[in-house]
mmCIF file of C-alpha atoms in Angstrom:
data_model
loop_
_atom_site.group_PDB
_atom_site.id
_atom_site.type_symbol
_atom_site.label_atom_id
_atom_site.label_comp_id
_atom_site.label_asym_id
_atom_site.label_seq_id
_atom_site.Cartn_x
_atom_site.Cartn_y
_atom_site.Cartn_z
ATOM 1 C CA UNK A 1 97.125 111.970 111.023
ATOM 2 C CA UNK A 2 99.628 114.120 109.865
ATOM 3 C CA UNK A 3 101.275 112.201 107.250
ATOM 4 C CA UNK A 4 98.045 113.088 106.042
ATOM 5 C CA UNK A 5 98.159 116.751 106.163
ATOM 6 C CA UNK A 6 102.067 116.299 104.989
ATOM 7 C CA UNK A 7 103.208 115.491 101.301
ATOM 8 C CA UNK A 8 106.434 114.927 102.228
ATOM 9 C CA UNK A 9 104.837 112.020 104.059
ATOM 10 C CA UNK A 10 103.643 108.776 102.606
ATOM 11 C CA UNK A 11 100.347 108.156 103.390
ATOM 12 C CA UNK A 12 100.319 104.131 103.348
ATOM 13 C CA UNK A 13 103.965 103.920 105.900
ATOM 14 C CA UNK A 14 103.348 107.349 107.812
ATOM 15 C CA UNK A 15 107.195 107.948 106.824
ATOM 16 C CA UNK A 16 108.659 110.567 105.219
ATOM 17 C CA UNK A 17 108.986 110.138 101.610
ATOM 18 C CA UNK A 18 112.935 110.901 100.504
ATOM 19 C CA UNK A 19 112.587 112.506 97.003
ATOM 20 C CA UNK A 20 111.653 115.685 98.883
ATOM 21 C CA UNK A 21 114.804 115.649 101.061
ATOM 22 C CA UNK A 22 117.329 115.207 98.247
ATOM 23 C CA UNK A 23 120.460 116.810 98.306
ATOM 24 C CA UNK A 24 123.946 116.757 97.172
ATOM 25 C CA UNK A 25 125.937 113.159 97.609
ATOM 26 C CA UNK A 26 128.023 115.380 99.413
ATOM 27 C CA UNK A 27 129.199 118.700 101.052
ATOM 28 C CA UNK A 28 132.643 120.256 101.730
ATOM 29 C CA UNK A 29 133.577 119.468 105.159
ATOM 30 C CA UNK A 30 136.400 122.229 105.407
ATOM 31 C CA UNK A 31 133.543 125.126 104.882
ATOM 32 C CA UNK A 32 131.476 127.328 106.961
ATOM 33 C CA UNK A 33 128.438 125.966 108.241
ATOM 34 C CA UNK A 34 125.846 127.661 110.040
ATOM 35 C CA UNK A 35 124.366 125.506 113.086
ATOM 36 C CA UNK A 36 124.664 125.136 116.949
ATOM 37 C CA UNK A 37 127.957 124.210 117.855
ATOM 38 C CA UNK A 38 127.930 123.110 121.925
ATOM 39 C CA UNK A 39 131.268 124.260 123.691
ATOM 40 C CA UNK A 40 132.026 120.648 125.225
ATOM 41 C CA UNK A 41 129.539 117.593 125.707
ATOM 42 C CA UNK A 42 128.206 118.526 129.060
ATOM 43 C CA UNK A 43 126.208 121.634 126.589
ATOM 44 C CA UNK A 44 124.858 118.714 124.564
ATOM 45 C CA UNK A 45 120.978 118.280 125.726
ATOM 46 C CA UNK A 46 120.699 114.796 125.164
ATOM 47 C CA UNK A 47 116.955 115.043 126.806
ATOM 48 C CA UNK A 48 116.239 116.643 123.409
ATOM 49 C CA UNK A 49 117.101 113.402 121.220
ATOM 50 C CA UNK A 50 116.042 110.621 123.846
ATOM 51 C CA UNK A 51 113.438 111.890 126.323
ATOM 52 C CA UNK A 52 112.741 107.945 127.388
ATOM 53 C CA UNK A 53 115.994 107.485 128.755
ATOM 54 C CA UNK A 54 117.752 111.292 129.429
ATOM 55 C CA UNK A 55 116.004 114.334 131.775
ATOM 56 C CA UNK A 56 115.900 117.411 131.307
ATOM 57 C CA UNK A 57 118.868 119.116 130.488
ATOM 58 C CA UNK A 58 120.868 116.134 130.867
ATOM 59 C CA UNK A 59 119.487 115.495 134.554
ATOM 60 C CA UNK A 60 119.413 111.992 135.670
ATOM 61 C CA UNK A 61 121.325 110.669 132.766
ATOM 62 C CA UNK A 62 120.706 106.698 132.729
ATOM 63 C CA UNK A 63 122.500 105.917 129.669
ATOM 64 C CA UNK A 64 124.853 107.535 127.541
ATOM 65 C CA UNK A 65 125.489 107.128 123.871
ATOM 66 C CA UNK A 66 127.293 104.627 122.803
ATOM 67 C CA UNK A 67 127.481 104.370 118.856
ATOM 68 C CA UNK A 68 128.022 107.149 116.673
ATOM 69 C CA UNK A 69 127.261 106.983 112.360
ATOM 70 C CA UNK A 70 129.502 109.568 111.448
ATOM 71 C CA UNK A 71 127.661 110.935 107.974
ATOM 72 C CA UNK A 72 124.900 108.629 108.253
ATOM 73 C CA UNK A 73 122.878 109.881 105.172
ATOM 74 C CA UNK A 74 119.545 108.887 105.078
ATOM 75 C CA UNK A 75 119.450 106.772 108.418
ATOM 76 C CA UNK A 76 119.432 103.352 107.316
ATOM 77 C CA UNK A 77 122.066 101.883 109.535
ATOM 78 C CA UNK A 78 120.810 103.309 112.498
ATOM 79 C CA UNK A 79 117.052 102.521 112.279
ATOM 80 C CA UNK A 80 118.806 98.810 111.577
ATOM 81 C CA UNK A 81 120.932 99.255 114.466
ATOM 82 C CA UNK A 82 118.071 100.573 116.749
ATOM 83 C CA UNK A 83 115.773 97.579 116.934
ATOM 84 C CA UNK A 84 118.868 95.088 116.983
ATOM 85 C CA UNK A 85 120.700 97.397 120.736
ATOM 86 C CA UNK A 86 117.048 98.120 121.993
ATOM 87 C CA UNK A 87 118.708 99.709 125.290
ATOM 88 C CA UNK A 88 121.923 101.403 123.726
ATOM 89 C CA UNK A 89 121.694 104.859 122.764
ATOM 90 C CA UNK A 90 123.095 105.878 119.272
ATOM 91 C CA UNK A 91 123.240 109.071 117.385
ATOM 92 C CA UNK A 92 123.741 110.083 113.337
ATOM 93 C CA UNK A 93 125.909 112.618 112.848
ATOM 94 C CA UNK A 94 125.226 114.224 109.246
ATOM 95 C CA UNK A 95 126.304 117.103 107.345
ATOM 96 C CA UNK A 96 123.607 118.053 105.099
ATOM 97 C CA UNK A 97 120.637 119.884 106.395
ATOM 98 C CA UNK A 98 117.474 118.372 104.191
ATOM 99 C CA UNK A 99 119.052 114.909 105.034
ATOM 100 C CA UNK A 100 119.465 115.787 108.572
ATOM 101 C CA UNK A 101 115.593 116.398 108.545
ATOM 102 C CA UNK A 102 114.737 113.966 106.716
ATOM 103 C CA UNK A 103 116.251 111.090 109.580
ATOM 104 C CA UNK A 104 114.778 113.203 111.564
ATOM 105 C CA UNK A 105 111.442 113.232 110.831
ATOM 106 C CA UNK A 106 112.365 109.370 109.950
ATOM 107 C CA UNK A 107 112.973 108.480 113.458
ATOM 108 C CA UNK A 108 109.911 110.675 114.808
ATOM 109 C CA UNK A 109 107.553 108.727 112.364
ATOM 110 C CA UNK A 110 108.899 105.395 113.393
ATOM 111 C CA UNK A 111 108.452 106.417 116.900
ATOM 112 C CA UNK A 112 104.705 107.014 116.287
ATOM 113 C CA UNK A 113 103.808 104.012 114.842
ATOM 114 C CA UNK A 114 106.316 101.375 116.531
ATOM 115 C CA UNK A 115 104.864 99.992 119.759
ATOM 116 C CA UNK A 116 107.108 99.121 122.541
ATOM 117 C CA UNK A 117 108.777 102.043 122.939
ATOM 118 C CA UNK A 118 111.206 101.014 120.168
ATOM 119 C CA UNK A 119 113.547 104.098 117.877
ATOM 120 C CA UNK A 120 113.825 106.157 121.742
ATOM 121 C CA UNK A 121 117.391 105.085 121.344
ATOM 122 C CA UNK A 122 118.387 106.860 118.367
ATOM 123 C CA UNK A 123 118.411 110.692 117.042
ATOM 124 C CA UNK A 124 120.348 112.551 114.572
ATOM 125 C CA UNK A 125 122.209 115.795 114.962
ATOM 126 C CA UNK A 126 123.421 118.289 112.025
ATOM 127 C CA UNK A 127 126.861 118.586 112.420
ATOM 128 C CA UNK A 128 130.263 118.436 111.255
ATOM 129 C CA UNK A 129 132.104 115.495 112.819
ATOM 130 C CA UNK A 130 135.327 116.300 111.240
ATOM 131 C CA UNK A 131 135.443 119.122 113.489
ATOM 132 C CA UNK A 132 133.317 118.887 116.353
ATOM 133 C CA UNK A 133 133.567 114.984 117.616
ATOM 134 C CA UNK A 134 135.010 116.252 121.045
ATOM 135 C CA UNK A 135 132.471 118.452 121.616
ATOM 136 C CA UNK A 136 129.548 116.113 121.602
ATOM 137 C CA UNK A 137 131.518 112.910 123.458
ATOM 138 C CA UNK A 138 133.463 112.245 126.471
ATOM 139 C CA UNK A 139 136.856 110.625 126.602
ATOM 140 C CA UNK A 140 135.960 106.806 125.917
ATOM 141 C CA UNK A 141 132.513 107.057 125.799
ATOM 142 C CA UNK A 142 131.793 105.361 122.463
ATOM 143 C CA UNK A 143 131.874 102.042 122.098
ATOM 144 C CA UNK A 144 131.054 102.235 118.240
ATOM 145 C CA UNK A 145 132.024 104.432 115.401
ATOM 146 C CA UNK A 146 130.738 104.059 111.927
ATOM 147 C CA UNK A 147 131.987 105.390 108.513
ATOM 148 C CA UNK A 148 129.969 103.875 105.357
ATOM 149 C CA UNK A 149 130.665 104.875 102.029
ATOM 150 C CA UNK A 150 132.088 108.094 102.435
ATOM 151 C CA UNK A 151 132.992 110.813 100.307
ATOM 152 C CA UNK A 152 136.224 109.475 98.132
ATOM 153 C CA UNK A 153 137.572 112.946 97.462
ATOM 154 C CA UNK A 154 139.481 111.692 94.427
ATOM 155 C CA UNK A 155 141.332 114.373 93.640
ATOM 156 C CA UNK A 156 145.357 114.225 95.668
ATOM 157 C CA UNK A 157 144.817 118.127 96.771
ATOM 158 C CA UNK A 158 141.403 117.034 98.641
ATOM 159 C CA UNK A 159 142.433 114.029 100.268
ATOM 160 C CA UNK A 160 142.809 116.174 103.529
ATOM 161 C CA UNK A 161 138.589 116.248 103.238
ATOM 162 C CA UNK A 162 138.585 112.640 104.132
ATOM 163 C CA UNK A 163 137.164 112.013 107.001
ATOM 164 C CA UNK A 164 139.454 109.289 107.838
ATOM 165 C CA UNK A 165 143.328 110.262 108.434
ATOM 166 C CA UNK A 166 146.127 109.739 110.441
ATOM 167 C CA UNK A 167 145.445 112.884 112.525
ATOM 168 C CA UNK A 168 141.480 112.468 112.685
ATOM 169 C CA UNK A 169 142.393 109.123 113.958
ATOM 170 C CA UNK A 170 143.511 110.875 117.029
ATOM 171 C CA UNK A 171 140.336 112.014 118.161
ATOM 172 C CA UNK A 172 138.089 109.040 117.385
ATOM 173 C CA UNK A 173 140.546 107.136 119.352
ATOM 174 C CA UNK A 174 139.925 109.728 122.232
ATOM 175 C CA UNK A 175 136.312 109.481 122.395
ATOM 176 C CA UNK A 176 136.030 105.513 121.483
ATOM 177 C CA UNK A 177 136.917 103.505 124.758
ATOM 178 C CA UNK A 178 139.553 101.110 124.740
ATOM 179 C CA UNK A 179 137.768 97.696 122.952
ATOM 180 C CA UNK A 180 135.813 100.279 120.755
ATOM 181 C CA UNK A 181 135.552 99.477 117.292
ATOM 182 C CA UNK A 182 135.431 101.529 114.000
ATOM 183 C CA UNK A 183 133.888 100.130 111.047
ATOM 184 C CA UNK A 184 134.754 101.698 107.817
ATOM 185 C CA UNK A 185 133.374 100.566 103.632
ATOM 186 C CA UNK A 186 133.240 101.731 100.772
ATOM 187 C CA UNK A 187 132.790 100.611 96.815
ATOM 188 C CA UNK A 188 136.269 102.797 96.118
ATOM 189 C CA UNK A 189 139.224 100.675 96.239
ATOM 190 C CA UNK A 190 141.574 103.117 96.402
ATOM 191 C CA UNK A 191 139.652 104.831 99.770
ATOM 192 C CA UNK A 192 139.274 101.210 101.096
ATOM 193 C CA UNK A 193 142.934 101.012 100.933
ATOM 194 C CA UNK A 194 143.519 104.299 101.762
ATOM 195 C CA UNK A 195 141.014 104.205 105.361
ATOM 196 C CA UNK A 196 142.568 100.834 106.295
ATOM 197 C CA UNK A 197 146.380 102.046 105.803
ATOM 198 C CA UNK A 198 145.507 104.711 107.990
ATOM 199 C CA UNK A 199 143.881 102.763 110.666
ATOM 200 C CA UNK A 200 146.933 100.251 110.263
ATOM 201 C CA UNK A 201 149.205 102.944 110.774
ATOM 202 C CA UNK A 202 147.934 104.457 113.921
ATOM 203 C CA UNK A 203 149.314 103.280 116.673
ATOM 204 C CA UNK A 204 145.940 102.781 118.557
ATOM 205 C CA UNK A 205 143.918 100.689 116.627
ATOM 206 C CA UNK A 206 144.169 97.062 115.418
ATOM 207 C CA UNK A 207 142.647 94.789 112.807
ATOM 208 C CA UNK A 208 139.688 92.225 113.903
ATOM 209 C CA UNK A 209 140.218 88.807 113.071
ATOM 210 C CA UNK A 210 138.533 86.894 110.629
ATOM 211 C CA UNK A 211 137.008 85.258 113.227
ATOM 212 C CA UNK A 212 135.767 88.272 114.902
ATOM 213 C CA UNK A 213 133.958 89.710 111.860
ATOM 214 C CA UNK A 214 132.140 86.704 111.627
ATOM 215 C CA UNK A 215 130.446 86.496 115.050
ATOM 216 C CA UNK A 216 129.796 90.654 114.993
ATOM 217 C CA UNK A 217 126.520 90.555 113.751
ATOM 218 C CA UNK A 218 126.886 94.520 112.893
ATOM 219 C CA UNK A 219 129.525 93.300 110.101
ATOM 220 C CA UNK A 220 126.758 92.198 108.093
ATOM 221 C CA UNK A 221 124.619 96.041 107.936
ATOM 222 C CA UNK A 222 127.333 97.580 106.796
ATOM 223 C CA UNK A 223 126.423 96.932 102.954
ATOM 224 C CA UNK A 224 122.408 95.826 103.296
ATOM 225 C CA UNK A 225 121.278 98.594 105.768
ATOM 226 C CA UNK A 226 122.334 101.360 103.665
ATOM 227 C CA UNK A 227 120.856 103.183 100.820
ATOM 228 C CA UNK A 228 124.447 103.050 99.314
ATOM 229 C CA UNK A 229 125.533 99.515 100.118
ATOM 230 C CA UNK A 230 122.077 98.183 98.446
ATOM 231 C CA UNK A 231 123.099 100.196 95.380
ATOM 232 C CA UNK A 232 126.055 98.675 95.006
ATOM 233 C CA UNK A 233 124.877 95.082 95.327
ATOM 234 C CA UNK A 234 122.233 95.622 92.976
ATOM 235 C CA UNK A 235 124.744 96.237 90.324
ATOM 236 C CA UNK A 236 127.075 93.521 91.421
ATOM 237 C CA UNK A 237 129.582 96.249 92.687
ATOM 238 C CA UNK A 238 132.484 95.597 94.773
ATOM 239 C CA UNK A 239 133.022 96.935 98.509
ATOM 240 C CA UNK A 240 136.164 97.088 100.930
ATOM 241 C CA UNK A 241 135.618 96.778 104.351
ATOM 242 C CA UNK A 242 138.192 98.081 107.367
ATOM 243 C CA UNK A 243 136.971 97.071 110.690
ATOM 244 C CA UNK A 244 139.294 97.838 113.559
ATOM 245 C CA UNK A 245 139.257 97.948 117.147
ATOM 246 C CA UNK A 246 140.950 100.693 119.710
ATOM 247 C CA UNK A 247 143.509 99.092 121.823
ATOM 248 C CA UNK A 248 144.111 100.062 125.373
ATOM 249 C CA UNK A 249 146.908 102.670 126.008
ATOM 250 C CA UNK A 250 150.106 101.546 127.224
ATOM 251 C CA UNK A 251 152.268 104.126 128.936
#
């Protein structure tokens, strides 16, 4: 097998093992990266990430995808996410090369050993979603956007490297359709407060209810599906949640 012919592989799970894809908590999302960039999404060969449900350069497209973890580090939500919407297609978006790979390579093992054809519906690009969201989806195509414990850019000068604001609101509200939700935590209090003033602020978004939380069963993944989220509740940390939805627009 070739988890045996791999170190990087565990031999017992067939999965990659993550102490060789370690890598900075985080990277600056205002540099130069070098990777692929595709012009608009119709460039983005989805037949590359789900061959079970996309052809060949995007011919005979069934499905499109749906839910988007925007820097989804290591993967957890979205191998979570993947057995819970079997037929919904859903990509990570990450940042960091090794980590990138390492989902990768996740997914691919998961893939091999699953039965039932379960993990087709997820992938993971390397990219920079602060940047490049409209390049990869369509006007209203999402239907879920996820932002777990990200960077808290502490310092007041950086707080433009936050990948939730006012004016980056603006595009996830163009590619989420109207009903779309974005969920947002982190164990920061400060960028808990600061991610859901934002979201309150925008004119396209608005709060769940109480009631709505508690019958998503999504709500729940946000802290135990994640490396992070598990770190925090082993140490009896806090975390604040934002979960809002995109509201229809009203001319």
């Amino acid at each position: 097998m070739e988890s045996e012919t791999k170190p990087t592989f565990s031999k017992s799970t067939g999965l990659p093992r993550k102490r060789f894809y370690r890598a900075r908590a985080h990277s600056n999302p205002l540099s130069d990266s070098h990777f692929p960039i595709p012009i608009s999404p119709s460039h983005v060969d989805f037949s590359l990430h789900f061959p079970k449900f996309v052809g060949t350069n995007n011919e005979e497209v069934s499905k499109k995808v749906e839910f988007a973890d925007i820097g989804c580090g290591f993967g957890g939500l979205l191998i979570s996410l993947a057995t819970l919407f079997p037929d919904t297609l859903m990509i990570g978006m990450e940042l960091r090369d090794k980590v990138t790979e390492y989902v990768k390579e996740r997914i691919l093992a998961l893939r091999k050993t699953s039965s039932g054809g379960q993990y087709e519906n997820v992938s993971v690009v390397r990219t920079n979603s602060m940047k490049y969201i409209p390049n990869y989806f369509e006007k209203g195509q999402l239907s879920k956007m996820f932002f777990l414990f990200p960077d808290p850019h502490f310092k007041e000068k950086n707080h433009r490297r936050r990948v939730i604001s006012v004016d980056l609101l603006d595009e996830y509200a163009y590619v989420l359709r109207a009903g779309g939700v974005i969920y947002t935590i982190t164990d920061v209090e400060e960028l808990g407060e600061w991610m859901r003033s934002c979201l309150e602020k925008h004119p396209m978004f608005e709060s769940l209810t109480h009631e709505e939380l508690d019958s998503d069963p999504v709500v729940e993944l946000l802290c135990s599906a994640t490396e992070e989220g598990q770190k925090v509740a082993r140490n009896g940390g806090q975390t604040f949640r934002a979960v809002f939805r995109r509201i229809a627009y009203v001319s």
